[in-house]
CSV table of C-alpha atoms in Angstrom, one decimal:
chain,number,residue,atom,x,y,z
A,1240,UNK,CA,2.1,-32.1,2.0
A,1241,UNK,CA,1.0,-29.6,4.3
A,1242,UNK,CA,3.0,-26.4,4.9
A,1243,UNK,CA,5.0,-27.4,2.1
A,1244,UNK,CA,6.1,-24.7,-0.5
A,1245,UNK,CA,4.1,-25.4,-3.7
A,1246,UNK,CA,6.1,-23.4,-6.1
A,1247,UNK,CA,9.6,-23.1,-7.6
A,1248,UNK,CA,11.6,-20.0,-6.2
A,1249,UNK,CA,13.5,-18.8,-9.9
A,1250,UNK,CA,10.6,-19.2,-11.6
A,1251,UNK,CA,8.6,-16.8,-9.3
A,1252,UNK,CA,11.8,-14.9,-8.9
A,1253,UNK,CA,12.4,-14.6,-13.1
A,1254,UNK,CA,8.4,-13.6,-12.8
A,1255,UNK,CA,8.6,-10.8,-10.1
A,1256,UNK,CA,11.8,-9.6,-11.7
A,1257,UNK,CA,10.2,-8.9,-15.5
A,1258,UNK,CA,7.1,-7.3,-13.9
A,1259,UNK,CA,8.9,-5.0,-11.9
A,1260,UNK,CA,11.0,-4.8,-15.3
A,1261,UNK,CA,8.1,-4.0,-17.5
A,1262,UNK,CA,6.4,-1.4,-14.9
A,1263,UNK,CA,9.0,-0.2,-12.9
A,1264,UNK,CA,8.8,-0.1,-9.0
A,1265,UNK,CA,6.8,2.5,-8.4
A,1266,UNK,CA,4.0,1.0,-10.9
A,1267,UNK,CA,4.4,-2.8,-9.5
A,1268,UNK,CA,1.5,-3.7,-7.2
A,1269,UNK,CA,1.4,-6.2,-5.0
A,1270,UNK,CA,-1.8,-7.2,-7.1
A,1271,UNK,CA,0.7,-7.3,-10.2
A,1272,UNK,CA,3.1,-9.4,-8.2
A,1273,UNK,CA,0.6,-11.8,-7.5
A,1274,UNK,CA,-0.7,-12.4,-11.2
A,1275,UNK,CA,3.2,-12.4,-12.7
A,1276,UNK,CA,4.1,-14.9,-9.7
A,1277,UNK,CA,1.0,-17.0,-9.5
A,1278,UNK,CA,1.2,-16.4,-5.6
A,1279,UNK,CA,-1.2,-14.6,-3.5
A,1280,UNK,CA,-0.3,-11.3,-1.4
A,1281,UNK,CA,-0.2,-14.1,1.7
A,1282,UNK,CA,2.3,-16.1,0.0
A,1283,UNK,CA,4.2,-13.1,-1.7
A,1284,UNK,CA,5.0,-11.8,1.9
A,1285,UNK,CA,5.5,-15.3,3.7
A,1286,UNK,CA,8.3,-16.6,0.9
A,1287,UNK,CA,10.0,-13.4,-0.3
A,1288,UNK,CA,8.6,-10.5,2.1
A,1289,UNK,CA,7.8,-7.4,1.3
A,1290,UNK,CA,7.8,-5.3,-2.1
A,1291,UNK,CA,11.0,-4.0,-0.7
A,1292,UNK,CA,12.8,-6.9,0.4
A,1293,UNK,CA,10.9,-8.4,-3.2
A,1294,UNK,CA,12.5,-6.0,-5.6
A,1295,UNK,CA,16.3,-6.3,-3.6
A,1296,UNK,CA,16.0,-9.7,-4.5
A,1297,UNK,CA,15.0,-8.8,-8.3
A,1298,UNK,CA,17.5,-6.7,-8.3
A,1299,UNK,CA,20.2,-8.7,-7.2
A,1300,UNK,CA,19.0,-11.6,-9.1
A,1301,UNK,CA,19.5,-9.1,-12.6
A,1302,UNK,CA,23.1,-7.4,-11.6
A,1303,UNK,CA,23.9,-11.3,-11.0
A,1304,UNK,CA,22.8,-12.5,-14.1
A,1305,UNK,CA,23.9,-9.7,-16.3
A,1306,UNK,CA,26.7,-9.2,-14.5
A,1307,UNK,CA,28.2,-12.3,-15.2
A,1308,UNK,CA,27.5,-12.5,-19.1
A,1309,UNK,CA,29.1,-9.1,-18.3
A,1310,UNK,CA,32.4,-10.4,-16.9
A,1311,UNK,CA,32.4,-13.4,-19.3
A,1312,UNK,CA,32.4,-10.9,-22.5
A,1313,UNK,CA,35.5,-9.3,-21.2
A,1314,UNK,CA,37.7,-12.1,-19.7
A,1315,UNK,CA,39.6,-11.6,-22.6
A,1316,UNK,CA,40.5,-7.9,-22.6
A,1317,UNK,CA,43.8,-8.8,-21.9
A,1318,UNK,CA,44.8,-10.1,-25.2
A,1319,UNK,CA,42.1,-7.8,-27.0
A,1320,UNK,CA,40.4,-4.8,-25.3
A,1321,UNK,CA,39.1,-4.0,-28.0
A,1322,UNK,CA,36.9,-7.2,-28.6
A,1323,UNK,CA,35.9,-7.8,-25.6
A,1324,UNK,CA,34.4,-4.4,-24.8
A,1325,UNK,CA,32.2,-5.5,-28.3
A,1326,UNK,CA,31.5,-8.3,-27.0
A,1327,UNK,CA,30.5,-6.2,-23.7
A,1328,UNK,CA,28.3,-4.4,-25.5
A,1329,UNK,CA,27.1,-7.2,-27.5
A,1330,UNK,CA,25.4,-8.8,-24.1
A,1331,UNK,CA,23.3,-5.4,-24.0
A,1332,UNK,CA,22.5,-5.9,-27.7
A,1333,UNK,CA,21.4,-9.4,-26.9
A,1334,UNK,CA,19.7,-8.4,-24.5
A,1335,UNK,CA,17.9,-5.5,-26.2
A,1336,UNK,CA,16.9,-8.1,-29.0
A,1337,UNK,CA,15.5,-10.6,-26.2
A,1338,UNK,CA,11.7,-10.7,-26.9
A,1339,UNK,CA,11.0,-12.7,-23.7
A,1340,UNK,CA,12.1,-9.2,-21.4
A,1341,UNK,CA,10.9,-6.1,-21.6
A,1342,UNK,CA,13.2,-3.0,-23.1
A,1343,UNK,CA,15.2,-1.3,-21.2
A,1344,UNK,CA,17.6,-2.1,-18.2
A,1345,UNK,CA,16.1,-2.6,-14.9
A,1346,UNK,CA,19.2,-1.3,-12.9
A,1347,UNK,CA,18.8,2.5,-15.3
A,1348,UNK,CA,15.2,2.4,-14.9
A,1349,UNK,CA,15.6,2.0,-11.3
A,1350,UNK,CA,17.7,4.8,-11.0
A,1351,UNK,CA,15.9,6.9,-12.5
A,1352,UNK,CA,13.1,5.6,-9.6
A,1353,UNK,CA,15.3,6.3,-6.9
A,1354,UNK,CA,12.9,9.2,-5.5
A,1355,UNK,CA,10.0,7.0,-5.1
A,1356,UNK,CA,11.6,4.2,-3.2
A,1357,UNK,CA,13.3,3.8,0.6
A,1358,UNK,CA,16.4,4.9,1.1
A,1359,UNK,CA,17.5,1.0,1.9
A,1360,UNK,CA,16.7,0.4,-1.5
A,1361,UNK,CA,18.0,3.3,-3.4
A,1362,UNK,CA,21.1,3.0,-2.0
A,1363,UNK,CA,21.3,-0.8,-3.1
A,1364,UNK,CA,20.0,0.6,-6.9
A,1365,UNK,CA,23.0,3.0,-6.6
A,1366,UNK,CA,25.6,0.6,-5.8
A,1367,UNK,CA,24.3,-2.2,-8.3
A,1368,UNK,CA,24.4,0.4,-10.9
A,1369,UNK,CA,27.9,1.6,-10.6
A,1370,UNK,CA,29.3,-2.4,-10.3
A,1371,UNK,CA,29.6,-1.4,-14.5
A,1372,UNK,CA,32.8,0.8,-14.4
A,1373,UNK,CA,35.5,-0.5,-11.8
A,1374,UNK,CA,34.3,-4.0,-13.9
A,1375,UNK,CA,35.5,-1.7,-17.2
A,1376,UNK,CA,38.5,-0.6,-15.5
A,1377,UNK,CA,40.0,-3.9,-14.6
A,1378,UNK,CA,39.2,-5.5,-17.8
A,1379,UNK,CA,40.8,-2.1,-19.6
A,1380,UNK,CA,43.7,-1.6,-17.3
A,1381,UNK,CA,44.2,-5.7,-18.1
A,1382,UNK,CA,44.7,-4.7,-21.8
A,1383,UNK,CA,47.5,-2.1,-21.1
A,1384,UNK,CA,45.8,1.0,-20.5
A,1385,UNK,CA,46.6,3.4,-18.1
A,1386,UNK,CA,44.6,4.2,-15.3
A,1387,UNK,CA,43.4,7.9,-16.2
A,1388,UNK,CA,42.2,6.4,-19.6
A,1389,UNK,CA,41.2,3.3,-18.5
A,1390,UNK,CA,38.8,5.5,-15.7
A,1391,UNK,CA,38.0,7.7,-18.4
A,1392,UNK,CA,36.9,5.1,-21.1
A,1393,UNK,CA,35.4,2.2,-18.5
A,1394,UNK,CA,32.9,5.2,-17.3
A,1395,UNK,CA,32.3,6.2,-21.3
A,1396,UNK,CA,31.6,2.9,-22.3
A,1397,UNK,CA,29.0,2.6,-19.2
A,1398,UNK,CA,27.9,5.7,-20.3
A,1399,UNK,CA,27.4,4.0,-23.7
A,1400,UNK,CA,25.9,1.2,-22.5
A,1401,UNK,CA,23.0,2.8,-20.5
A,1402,UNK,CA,22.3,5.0,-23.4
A,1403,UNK,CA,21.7,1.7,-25.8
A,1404,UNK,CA,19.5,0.4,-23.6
A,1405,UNK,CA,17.6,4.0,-23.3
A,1406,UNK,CA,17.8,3.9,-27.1
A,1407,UNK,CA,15.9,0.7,-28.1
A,1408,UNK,CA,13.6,1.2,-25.5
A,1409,UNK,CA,12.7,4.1,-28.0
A,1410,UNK,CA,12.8,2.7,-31.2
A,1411,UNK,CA,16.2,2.7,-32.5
A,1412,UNK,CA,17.1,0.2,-35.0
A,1413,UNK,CA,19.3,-2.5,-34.0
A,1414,UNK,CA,21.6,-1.1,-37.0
A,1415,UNK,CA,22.1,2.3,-35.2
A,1416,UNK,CA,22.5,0.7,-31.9
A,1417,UNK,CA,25.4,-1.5,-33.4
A,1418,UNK,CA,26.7,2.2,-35.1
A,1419,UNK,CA,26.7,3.5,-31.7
A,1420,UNK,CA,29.0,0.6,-30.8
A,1421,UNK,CA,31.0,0.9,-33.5
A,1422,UNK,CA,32.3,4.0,-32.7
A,1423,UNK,CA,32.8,3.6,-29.0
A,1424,UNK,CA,34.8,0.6,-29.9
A,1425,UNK,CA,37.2,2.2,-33.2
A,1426,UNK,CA,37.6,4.8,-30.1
A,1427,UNK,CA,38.8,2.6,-27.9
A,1428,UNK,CA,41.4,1.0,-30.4
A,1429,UNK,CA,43.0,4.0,-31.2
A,1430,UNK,CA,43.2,4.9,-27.7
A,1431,UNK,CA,45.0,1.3,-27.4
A,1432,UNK,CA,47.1,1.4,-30.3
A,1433,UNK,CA,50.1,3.7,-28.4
A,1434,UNK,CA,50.0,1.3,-25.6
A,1435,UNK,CA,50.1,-1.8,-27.9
């Protein structure tokens, strides 16, 4: 039928959001947009806007997705902080090891774009970014830690978290990533066992 969108929206969404992924913002062209979505500039801008308004929707689609594998891992830091912040991590570990998405995190990577976009859309990177550590905070003041350590630790173990994701995107072995956790975590439960 005439008029009639030809195309289904996650799909084009899933695409636009691994190009801009794999490139980065500043790197994405509308020409790369149109070969990862199948669309053409005309129906790029009609459906989903502009680049801005495109990569806001990226964006939110990621911090969504991740975000809620995120919150699942530690719906049980109450009975164990300890576990669930491994089982935090593992979600960026699964992630890592995910050959249908590029390295990386697309929130860091944005970041570290911020410069070279609108201040609309920086802003928005800056805010998704930081959703990690008052989510570590709950889930760690849940298990009994105070709120001073439970500050300190949930913005460590974001800390942590980006720096995996930095890490395989340069090679590291998925053994030295899971050391890296290993650590973080044997910290954490020593920091736990007064409280528990």
């Amino acid at each position: 039928m005439a008029g009639k969108k030809q195309f289904d929206m996650d799909t084009v969404l899933d695409a636009a959001m691994i190009q801009f992924w794999r490139s980065g913002y500043a790197d994405t062209s509308l020409d790369d947009l149109s070969r990862a979505t199948g669309l053409n500039r005309s129906s790029i801008y009609s459906s989903l806007g502009d680049k801005d308004a495109l990569f806001l929707r990226c964006l939110d689609r990621y911090a969504t997705r991740y975000g809620a594998k995120y919150d699942a891992a530690l719906s049980c830091a109450a009975e164990d902080p300890a576990a669930a912040v491994r089982a935090f991590f593992d979600v960026t570990l699964g992630r890592i090891a995910d050959p249908a998405v590029p390295d990386g995190c697309l929130m860091a990577q944005s970041v570290m774009a911020s410069p070279a976009l609108s201040p609309g859309v920086a802003e928005r990177v800056k805010e998704l970014f930081g959703l990690q550590r008052p989510r570590l905070r709950t889930a760690l003041k849940a298990g009994g830690m105070s709120d001073g350590n439970a500050e300190d630790f949930a913005v460590h173990i974001a800390a942590v978290n980006q720096s995996l994701a930095v890490m395989g995107r340069a090679g590291s072995s998925p053994e030295q990533l899971r050391a890296i956790v290993d650590v973080t975590v044997d910290a954490l439960a020593r920091a736990l066992r007064p409280a528990g």
